[in-house]
PDB file of C-alpha atoms in Angstrom:
ATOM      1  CA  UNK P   1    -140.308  43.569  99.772  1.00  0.00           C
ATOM      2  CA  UNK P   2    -138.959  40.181 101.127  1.00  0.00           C
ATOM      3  CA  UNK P   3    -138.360  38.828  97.683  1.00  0.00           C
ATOM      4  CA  UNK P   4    -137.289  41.715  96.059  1.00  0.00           C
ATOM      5  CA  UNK P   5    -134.105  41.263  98.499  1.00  0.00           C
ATOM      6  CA  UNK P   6    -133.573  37.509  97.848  1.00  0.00           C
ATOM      7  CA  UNK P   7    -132.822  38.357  93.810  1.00  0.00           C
ATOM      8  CA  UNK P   8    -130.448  41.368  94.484  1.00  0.00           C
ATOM      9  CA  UNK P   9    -128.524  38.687  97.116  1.00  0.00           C
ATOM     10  CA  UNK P  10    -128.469  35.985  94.151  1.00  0.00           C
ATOM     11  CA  UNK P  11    -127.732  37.828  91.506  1.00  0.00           C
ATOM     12  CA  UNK P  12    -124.655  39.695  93.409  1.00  0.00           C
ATOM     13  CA  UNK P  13    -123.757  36.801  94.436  1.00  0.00           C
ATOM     14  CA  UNK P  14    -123.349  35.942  90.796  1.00  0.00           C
ATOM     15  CA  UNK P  15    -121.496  38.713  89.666  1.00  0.00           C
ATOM     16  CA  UNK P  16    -118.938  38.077  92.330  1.00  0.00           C
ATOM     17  CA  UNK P  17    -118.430  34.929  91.499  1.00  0.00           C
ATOM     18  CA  UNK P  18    -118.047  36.147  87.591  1.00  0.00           C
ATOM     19  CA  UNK P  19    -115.392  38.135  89.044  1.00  0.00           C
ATOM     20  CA  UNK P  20    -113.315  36.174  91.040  1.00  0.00           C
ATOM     21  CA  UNK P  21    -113.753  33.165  88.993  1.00  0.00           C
ATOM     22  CA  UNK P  22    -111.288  34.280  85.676  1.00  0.00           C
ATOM     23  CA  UNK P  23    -108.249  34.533  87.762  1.00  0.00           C
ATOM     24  CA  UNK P  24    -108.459  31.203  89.320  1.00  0.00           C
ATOM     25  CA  UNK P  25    -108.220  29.924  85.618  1.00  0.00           C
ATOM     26  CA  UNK P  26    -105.539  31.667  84.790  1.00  0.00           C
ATOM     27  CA  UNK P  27    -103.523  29.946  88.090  1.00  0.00           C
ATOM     28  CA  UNK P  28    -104.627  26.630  86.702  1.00  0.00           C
ATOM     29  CA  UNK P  29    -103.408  26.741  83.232  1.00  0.00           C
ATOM     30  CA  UNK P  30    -100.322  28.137  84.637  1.00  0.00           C
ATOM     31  CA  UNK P  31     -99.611  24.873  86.680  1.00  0.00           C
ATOM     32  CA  UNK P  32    -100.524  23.034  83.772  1.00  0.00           C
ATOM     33  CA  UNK P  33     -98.018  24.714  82.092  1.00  0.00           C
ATOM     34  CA  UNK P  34     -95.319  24.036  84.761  1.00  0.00           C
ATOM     35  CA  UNK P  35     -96.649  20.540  85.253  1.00  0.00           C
ATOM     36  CA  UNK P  36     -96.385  19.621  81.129  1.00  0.00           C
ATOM     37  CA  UNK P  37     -92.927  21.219  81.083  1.00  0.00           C
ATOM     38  CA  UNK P  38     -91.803  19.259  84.045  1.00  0.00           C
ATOM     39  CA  UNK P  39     -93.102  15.854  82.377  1.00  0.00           C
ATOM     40  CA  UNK P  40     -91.111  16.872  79.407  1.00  0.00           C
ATOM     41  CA  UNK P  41     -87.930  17.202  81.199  1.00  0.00           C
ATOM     42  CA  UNK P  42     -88.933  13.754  83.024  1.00  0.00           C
ATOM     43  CA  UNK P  43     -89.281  12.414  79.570  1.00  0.00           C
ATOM     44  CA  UNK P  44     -86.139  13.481  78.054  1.00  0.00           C
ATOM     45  CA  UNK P  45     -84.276  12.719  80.742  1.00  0.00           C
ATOM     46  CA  UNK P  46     -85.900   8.938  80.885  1.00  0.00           C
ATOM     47  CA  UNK P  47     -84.626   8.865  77.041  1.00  0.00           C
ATOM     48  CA  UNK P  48     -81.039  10.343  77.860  1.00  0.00           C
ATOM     49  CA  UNK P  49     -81.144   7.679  80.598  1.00  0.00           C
ATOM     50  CA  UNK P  50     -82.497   4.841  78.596  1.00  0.00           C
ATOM     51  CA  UNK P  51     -79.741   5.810  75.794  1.00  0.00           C
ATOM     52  CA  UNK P  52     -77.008   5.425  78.604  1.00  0.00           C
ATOM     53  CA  UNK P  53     -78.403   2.387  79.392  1.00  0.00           C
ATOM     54  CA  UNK P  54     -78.283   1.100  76.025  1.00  0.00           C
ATOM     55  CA  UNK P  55     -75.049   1.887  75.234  1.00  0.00           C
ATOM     56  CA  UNK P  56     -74.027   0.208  78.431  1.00  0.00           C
ATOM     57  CA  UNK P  57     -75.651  -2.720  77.229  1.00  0.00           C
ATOM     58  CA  UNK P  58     -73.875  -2.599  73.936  1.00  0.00           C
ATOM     59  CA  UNK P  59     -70.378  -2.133  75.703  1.00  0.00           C
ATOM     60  CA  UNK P  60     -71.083  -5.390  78.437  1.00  0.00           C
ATOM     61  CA  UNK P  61     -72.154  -7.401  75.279  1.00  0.00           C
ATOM     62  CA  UNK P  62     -68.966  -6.699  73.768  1.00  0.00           C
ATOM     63  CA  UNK P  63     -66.811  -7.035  76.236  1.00  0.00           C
ATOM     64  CA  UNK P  64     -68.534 -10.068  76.738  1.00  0.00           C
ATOM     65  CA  UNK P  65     -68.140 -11.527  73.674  1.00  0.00           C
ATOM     66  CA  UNK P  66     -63.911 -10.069  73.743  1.00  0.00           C
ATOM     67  CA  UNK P  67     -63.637 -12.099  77.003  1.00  0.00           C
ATOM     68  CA  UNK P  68     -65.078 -15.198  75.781  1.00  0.00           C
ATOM     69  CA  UNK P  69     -62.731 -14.721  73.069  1.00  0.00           C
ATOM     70  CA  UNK P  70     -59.816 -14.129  75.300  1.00  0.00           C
ATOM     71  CA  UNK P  71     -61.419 -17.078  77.238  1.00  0.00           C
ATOM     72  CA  UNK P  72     -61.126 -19.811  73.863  1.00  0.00           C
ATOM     73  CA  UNK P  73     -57.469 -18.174  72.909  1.00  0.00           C
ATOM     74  CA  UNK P  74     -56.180 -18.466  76.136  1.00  0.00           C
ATOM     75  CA  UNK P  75     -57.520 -22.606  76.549  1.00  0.00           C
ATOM     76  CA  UNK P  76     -56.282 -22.813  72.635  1.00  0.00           C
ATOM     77  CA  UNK P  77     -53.239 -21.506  73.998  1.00  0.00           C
ATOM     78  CA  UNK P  78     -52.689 -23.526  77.183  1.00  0.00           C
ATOM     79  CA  UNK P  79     -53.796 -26.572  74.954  1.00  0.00           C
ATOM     80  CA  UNK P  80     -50.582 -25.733  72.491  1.00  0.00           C
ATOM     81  CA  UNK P  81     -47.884 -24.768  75.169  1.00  0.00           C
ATOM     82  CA  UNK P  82     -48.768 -28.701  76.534  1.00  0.00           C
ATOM     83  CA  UNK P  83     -48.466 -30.364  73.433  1.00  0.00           C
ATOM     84  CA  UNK P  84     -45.302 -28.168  73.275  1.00  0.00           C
ATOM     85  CA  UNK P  85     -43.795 -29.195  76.250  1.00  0.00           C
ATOM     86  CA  UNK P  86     -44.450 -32.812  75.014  1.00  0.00           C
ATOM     87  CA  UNK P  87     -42.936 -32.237  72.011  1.00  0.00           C
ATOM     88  CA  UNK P  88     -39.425 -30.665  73.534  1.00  0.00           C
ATOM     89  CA  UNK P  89     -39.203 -33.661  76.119  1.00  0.00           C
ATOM     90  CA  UNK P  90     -39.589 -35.800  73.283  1.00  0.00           C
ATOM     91  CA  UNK P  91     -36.821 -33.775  71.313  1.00  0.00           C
ATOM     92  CA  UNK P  92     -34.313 -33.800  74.169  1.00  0.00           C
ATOM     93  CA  UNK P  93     -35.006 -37.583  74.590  1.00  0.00           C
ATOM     94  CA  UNK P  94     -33.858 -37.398  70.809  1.00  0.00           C
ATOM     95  CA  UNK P  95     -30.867 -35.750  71.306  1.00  0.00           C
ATOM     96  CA  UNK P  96     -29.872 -37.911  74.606  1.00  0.00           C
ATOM     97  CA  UNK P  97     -30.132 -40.712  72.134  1.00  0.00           C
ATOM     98  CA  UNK P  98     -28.109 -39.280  69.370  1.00  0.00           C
ATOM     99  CA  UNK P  99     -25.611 -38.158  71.949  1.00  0.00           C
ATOM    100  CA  UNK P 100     -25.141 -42.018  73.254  1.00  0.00           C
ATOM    101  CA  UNK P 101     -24.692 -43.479  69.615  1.00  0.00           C
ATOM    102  CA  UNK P 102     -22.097 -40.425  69.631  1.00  0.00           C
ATOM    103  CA  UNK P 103     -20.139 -41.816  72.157  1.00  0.00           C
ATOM    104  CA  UNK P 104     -20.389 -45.449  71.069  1.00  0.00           C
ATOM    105  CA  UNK P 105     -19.932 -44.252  67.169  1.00  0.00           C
ATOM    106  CA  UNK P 106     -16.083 -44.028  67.333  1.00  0.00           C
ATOM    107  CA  UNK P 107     -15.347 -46.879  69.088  1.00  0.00           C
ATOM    108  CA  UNK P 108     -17.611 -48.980  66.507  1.00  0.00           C
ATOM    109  CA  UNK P 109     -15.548 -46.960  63.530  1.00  0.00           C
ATOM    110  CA  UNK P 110     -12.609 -49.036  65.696  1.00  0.00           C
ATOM    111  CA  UNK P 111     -14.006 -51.920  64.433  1.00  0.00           C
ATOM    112  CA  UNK P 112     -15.415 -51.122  60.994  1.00  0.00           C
ATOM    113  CA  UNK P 113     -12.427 -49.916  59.005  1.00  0.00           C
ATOM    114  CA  UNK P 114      -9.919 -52.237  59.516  1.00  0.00           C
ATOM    115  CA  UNK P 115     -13.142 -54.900  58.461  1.00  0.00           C
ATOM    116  CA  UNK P 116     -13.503 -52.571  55.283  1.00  0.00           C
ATOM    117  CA  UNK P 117     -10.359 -52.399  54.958  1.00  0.00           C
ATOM    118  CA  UNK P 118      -9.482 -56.347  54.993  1.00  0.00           C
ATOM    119  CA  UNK P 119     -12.648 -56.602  53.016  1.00  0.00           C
ATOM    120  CA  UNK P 120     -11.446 -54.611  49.532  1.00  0.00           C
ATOM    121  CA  UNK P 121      -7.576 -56.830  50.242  1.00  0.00           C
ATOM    122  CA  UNK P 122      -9.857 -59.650  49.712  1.00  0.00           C
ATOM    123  CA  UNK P 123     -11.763 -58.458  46.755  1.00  0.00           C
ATOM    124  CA  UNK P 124      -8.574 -57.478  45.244  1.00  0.00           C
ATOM    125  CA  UNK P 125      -7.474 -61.074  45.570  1.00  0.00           C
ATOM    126  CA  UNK P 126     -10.667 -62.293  44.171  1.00  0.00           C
ATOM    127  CA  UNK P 127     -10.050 -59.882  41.321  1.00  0.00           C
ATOM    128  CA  UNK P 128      -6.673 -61.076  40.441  1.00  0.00           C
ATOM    129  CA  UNK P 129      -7.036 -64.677  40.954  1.00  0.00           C
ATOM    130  CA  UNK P 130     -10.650 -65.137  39.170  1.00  0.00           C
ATOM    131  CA  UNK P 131     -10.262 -65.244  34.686  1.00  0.00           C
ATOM    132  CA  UNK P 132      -9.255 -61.952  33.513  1.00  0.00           C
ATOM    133  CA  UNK P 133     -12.510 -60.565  32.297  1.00  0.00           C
ATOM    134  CA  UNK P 134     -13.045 -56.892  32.217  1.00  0.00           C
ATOM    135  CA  UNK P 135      -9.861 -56.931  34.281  1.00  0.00           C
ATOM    136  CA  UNK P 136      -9.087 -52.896  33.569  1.00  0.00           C
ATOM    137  CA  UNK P 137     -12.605 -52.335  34.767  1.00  0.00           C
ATOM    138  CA  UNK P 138     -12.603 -54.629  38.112  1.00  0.00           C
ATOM    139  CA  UNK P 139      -9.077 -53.095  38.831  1.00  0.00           C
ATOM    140  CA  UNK P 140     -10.074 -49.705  38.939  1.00  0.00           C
ATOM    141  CA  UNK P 141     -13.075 -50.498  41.151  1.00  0.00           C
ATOM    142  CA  UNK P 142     -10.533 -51.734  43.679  1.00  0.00           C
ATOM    143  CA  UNK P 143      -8.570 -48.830  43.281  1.00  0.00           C
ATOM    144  CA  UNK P 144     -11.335 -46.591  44.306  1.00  0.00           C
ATOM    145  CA  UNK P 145     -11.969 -48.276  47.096  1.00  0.00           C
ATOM    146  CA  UNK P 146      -8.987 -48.094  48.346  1.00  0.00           C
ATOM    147  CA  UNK P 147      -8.683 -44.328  47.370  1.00  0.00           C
ATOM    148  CA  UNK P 148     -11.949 -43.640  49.295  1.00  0.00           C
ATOM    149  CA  UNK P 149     -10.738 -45.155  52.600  1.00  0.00           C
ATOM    150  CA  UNK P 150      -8.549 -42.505  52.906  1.00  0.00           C
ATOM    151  CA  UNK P 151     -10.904 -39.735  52.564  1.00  0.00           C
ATOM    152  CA  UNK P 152     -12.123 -38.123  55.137  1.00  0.00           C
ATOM    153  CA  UNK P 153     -15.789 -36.318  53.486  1.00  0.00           C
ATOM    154  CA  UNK P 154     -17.033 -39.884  52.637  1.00  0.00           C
ATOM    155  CA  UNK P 155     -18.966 -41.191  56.121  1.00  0.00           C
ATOM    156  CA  UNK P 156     -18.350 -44.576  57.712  1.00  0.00           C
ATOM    157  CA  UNK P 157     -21.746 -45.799  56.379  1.00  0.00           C
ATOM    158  CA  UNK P 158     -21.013 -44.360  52.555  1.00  0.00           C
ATOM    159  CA  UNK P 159     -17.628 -46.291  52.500  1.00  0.00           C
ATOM    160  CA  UNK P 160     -19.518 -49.598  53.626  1.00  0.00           C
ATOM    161  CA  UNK P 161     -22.317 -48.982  51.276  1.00  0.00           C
ATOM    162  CA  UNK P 162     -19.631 -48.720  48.087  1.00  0.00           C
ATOM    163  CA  UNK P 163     -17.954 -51.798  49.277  1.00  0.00           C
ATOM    164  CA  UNK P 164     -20.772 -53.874  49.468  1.00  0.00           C
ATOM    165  CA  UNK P 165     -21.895 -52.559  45.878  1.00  0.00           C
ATOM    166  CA  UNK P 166     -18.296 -53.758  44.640  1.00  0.00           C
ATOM    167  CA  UNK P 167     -18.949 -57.193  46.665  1.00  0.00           C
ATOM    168  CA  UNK P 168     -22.482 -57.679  44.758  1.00  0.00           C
ATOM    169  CA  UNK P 169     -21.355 -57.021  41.558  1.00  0.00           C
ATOM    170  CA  UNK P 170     -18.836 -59.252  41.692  1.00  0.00           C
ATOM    171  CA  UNK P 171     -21.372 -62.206  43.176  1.00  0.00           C
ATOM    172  CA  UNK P 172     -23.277 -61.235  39.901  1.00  0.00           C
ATOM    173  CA  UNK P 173     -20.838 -61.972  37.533  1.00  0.00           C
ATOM    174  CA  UNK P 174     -21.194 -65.471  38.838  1.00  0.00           C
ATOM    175  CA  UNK P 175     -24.347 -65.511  37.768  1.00  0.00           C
ATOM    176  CA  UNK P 176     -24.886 -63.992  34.238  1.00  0.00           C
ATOM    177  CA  UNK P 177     -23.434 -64.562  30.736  1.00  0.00           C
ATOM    178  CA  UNK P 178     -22.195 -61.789  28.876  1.00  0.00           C
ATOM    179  CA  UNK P 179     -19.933 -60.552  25.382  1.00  0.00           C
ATOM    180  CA  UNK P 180     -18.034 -58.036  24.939  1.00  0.00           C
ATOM    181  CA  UNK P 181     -15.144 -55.983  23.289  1.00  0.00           C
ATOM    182  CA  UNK P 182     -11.940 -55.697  24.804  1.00  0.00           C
ATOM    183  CA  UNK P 183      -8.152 -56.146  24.004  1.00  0.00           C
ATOM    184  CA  UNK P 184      -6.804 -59.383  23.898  1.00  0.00           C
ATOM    185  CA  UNK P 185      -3.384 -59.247  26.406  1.00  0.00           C
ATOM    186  CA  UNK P 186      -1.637 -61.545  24.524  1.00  0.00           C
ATOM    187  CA  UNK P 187      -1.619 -59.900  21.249  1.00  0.00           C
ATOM    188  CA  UNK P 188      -2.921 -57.007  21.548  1.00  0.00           C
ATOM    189  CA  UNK P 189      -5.783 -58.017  18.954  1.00  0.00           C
ATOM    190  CA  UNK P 190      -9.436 -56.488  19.618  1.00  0.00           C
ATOM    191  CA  UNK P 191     -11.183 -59.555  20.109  1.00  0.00           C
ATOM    192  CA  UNK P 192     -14.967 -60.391  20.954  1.00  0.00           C
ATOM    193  CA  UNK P 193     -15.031 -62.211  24.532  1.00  0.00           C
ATOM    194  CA  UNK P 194     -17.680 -64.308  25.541  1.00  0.00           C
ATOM    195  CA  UNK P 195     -18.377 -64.921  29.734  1.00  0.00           C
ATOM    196  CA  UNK P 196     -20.132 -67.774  31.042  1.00  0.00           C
ATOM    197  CA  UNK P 197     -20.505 -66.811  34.718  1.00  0.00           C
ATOM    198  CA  UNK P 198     -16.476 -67.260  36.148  1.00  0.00           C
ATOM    199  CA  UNK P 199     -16.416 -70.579  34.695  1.00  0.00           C
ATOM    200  CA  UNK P 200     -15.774 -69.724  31.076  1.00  0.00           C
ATOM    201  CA  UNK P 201     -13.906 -66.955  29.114  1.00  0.00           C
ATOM    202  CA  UNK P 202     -13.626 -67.797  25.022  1.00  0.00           C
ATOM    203  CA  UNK P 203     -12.876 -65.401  22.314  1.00  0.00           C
ATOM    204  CA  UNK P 204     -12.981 -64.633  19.049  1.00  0.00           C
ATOM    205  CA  UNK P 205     -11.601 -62.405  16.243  1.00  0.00           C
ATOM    206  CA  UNK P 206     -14.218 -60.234  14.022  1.00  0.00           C
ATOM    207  CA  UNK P 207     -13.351 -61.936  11.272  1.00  0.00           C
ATOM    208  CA  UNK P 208     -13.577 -65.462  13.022  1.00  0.00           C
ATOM    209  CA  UNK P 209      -9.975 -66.165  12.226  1.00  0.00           C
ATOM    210  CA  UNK P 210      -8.901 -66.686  15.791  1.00  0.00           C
ATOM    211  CA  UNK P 211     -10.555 -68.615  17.998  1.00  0.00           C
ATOM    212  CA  UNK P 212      -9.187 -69.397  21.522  1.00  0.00           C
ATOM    213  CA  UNK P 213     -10.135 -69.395  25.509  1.00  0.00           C
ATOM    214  CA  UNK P 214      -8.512 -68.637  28.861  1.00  0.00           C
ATOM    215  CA  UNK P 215      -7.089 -71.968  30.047  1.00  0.00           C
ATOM    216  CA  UNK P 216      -7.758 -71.519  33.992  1.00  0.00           C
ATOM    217  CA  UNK P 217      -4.740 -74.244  34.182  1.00  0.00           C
ATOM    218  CA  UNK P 218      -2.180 -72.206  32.634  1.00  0.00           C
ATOM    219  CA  UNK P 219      -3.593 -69.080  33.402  1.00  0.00           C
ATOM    220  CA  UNK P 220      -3.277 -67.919  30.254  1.00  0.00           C
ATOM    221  CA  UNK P 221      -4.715 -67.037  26.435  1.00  0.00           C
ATOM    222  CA  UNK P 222      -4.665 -70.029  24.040  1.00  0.00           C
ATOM    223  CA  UNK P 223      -5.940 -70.711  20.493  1.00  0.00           C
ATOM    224  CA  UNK P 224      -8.258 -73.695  20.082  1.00  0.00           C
ATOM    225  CA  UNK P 225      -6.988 -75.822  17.330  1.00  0.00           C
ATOM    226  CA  UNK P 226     -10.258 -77.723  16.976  1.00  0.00           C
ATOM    227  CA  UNK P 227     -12.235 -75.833  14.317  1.00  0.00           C
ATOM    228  CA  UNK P 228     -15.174 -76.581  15.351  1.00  0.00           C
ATOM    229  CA  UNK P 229     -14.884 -74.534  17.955  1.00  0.00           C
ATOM    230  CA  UNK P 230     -14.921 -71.447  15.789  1.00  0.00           C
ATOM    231  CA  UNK P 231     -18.491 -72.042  14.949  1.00  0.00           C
ATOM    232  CA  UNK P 232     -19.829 -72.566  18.933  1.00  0.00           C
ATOM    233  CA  UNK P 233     -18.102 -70.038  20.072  1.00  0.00           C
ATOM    234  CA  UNK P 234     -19.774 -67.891  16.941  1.00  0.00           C
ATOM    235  CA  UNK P 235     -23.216 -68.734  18.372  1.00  0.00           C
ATOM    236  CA  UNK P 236     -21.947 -68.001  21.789  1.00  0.00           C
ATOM    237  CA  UNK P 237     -21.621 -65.113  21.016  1.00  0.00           C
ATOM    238  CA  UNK P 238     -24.677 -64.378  18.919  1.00  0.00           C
ATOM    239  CA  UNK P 239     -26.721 -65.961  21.848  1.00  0.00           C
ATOM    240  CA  UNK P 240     -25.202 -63.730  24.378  1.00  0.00           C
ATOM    241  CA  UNK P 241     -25.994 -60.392  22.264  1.00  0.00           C
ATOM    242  CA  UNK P 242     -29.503 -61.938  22.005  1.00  0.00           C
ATOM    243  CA  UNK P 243     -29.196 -61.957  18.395  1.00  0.00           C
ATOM    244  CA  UNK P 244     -30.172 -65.582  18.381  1.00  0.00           C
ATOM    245  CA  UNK P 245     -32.568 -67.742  20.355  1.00  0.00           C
ATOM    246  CA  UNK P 246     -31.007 -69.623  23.642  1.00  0.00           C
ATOM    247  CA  UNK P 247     -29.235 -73.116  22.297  1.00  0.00           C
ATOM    248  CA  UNK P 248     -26.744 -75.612  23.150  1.00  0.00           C
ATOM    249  CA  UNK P 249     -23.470 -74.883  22.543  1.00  0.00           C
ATOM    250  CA  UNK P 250     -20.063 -76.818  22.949  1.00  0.00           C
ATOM    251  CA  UNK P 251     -17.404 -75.145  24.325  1.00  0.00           C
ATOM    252  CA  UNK P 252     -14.188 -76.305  26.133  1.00  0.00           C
ATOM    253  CA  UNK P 253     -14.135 -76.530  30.169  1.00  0.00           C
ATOM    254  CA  UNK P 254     -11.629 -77.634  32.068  1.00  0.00           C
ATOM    255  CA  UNK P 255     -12.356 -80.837  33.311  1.00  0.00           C
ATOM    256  CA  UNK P 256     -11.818 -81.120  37.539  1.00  0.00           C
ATOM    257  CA  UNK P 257      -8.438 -81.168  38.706  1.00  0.00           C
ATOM    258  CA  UNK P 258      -6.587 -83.327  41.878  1.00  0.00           C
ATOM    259  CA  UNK P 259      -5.897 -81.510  44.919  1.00  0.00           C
ATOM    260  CA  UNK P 260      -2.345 -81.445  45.481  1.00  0.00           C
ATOM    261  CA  UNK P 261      -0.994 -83.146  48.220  1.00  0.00           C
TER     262      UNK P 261
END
């Protein structure tokens, strides 16, 4: 009897635990449930976060890299307006400077023009007293000169410029030997002249018959008698054309003359 009792306590024992034991599984796998779905939201909203984050990290780095740009444009910037500021002061140094030789520029225009001036007088005298060679061209030189003193487009400088031109070509007439064409005053003949420096002015027809110089004495056009002459004079001519080697050739100079007293 004893034992009989001890199986029908085990075994019902048993089948009350095989009946309460299904719904306690059922309130497990529901929390699981729950639990999965919360770790899910956790999850997505750790991405949704992380994604914020990222983009936040995108926008720093480029403002970053704008300000460092704003940062090298702005020292760029600073590094021009200096050299700027040099650059004006330098500028209205310039124009301080200008503005003095202003001021001083009319009062040396005082002194200037009535040089120029006295200058072309004198190379008109020059031009008149020297032999007559190229006279009609030397004349009209002067003549511009004087023209251009009275004209008020052509700057201080540009009328002292032309002036000394007109001075050295006359100091290089001195120098250089020369023939040329012109009509002879005297006769009105076309003759062939031949220039040594403005010691010597000869002539001579085409057709070598007339032969004659500028006798600095007289001041004026003579024939040479001596015949001779006609043939120097030829190669004077040839020489200065550079039609024929440089020579010697005889031709008349007037010999030194006495002061008077």
């Amino acid at each position: 009897m004893p034992s009989k009792l001890i199986h029908r306590s085990i075994l019902l024992t048993l089948v009350v635990f095989a009946v309460v034991l299904p719904p306690l599984t059922t309130v497990s796998a529901q929390g699981l449930d729950s639990f999965v779905e919360v770790e899910k939201q956790i999850n997505e909203n750790s991405a949704a976060t992380q994604s914020r984050v990222s983009d936040l990290a995108r926008q720093s780095g480029d403002l970053l890299v704008e300000y460092r740009s704003v940062v090298r444009e702005t020292e760029s910037l600073k590094i021009y307006n200096d050299n700027l500021e040099q650059v004006v002061i330098d500028q209205r140094n310039e124009v301080e400077s200008i503005n003095r030789q202003l001021e001083g520029l009319e009062e040396t225009n005082r002194g200037v023009v009535p040089l120029m001036l006295e200058m072309i007088a004198a190379l008109d005298r020059i031009v008149e007293a020297d032999i007559p060679f190229r006279l009609g061209e030397r004349r009209a030189r002067v003549q511009r000169l004087q023209e251009m003193m009275d004209q008020a487009e052509v700057t201080a400088s540009e009328k002292y410029r032309r002036v000394m031109e007109a001075y050295q070509g006359e100091l290089e007439f001195g120098r250089t030997t020369e023939a040329y064409s012109d009509v002879l005053p005297t006769t009105g003949q076309t003759v062939d002249f031949l220039r040594v420096g403005r010691m010597l002015l000869v002539y001579q027809a085409s057709d070598q018959s007339v032969t004659g110089w500028f006798n600095p004495v007289t001041r004026q056009f003579e024939e040479l008698d001596d015949d001779r002459f006609r043939f120097e004079v030829k190669n004077g001519l040839a020489i200065a054309r550079n039609e024929k080697a440089p020579n010697l050739v005889m031709l008349p100079v007037p010999g030194p003359q006495e002061a008077s007293q």
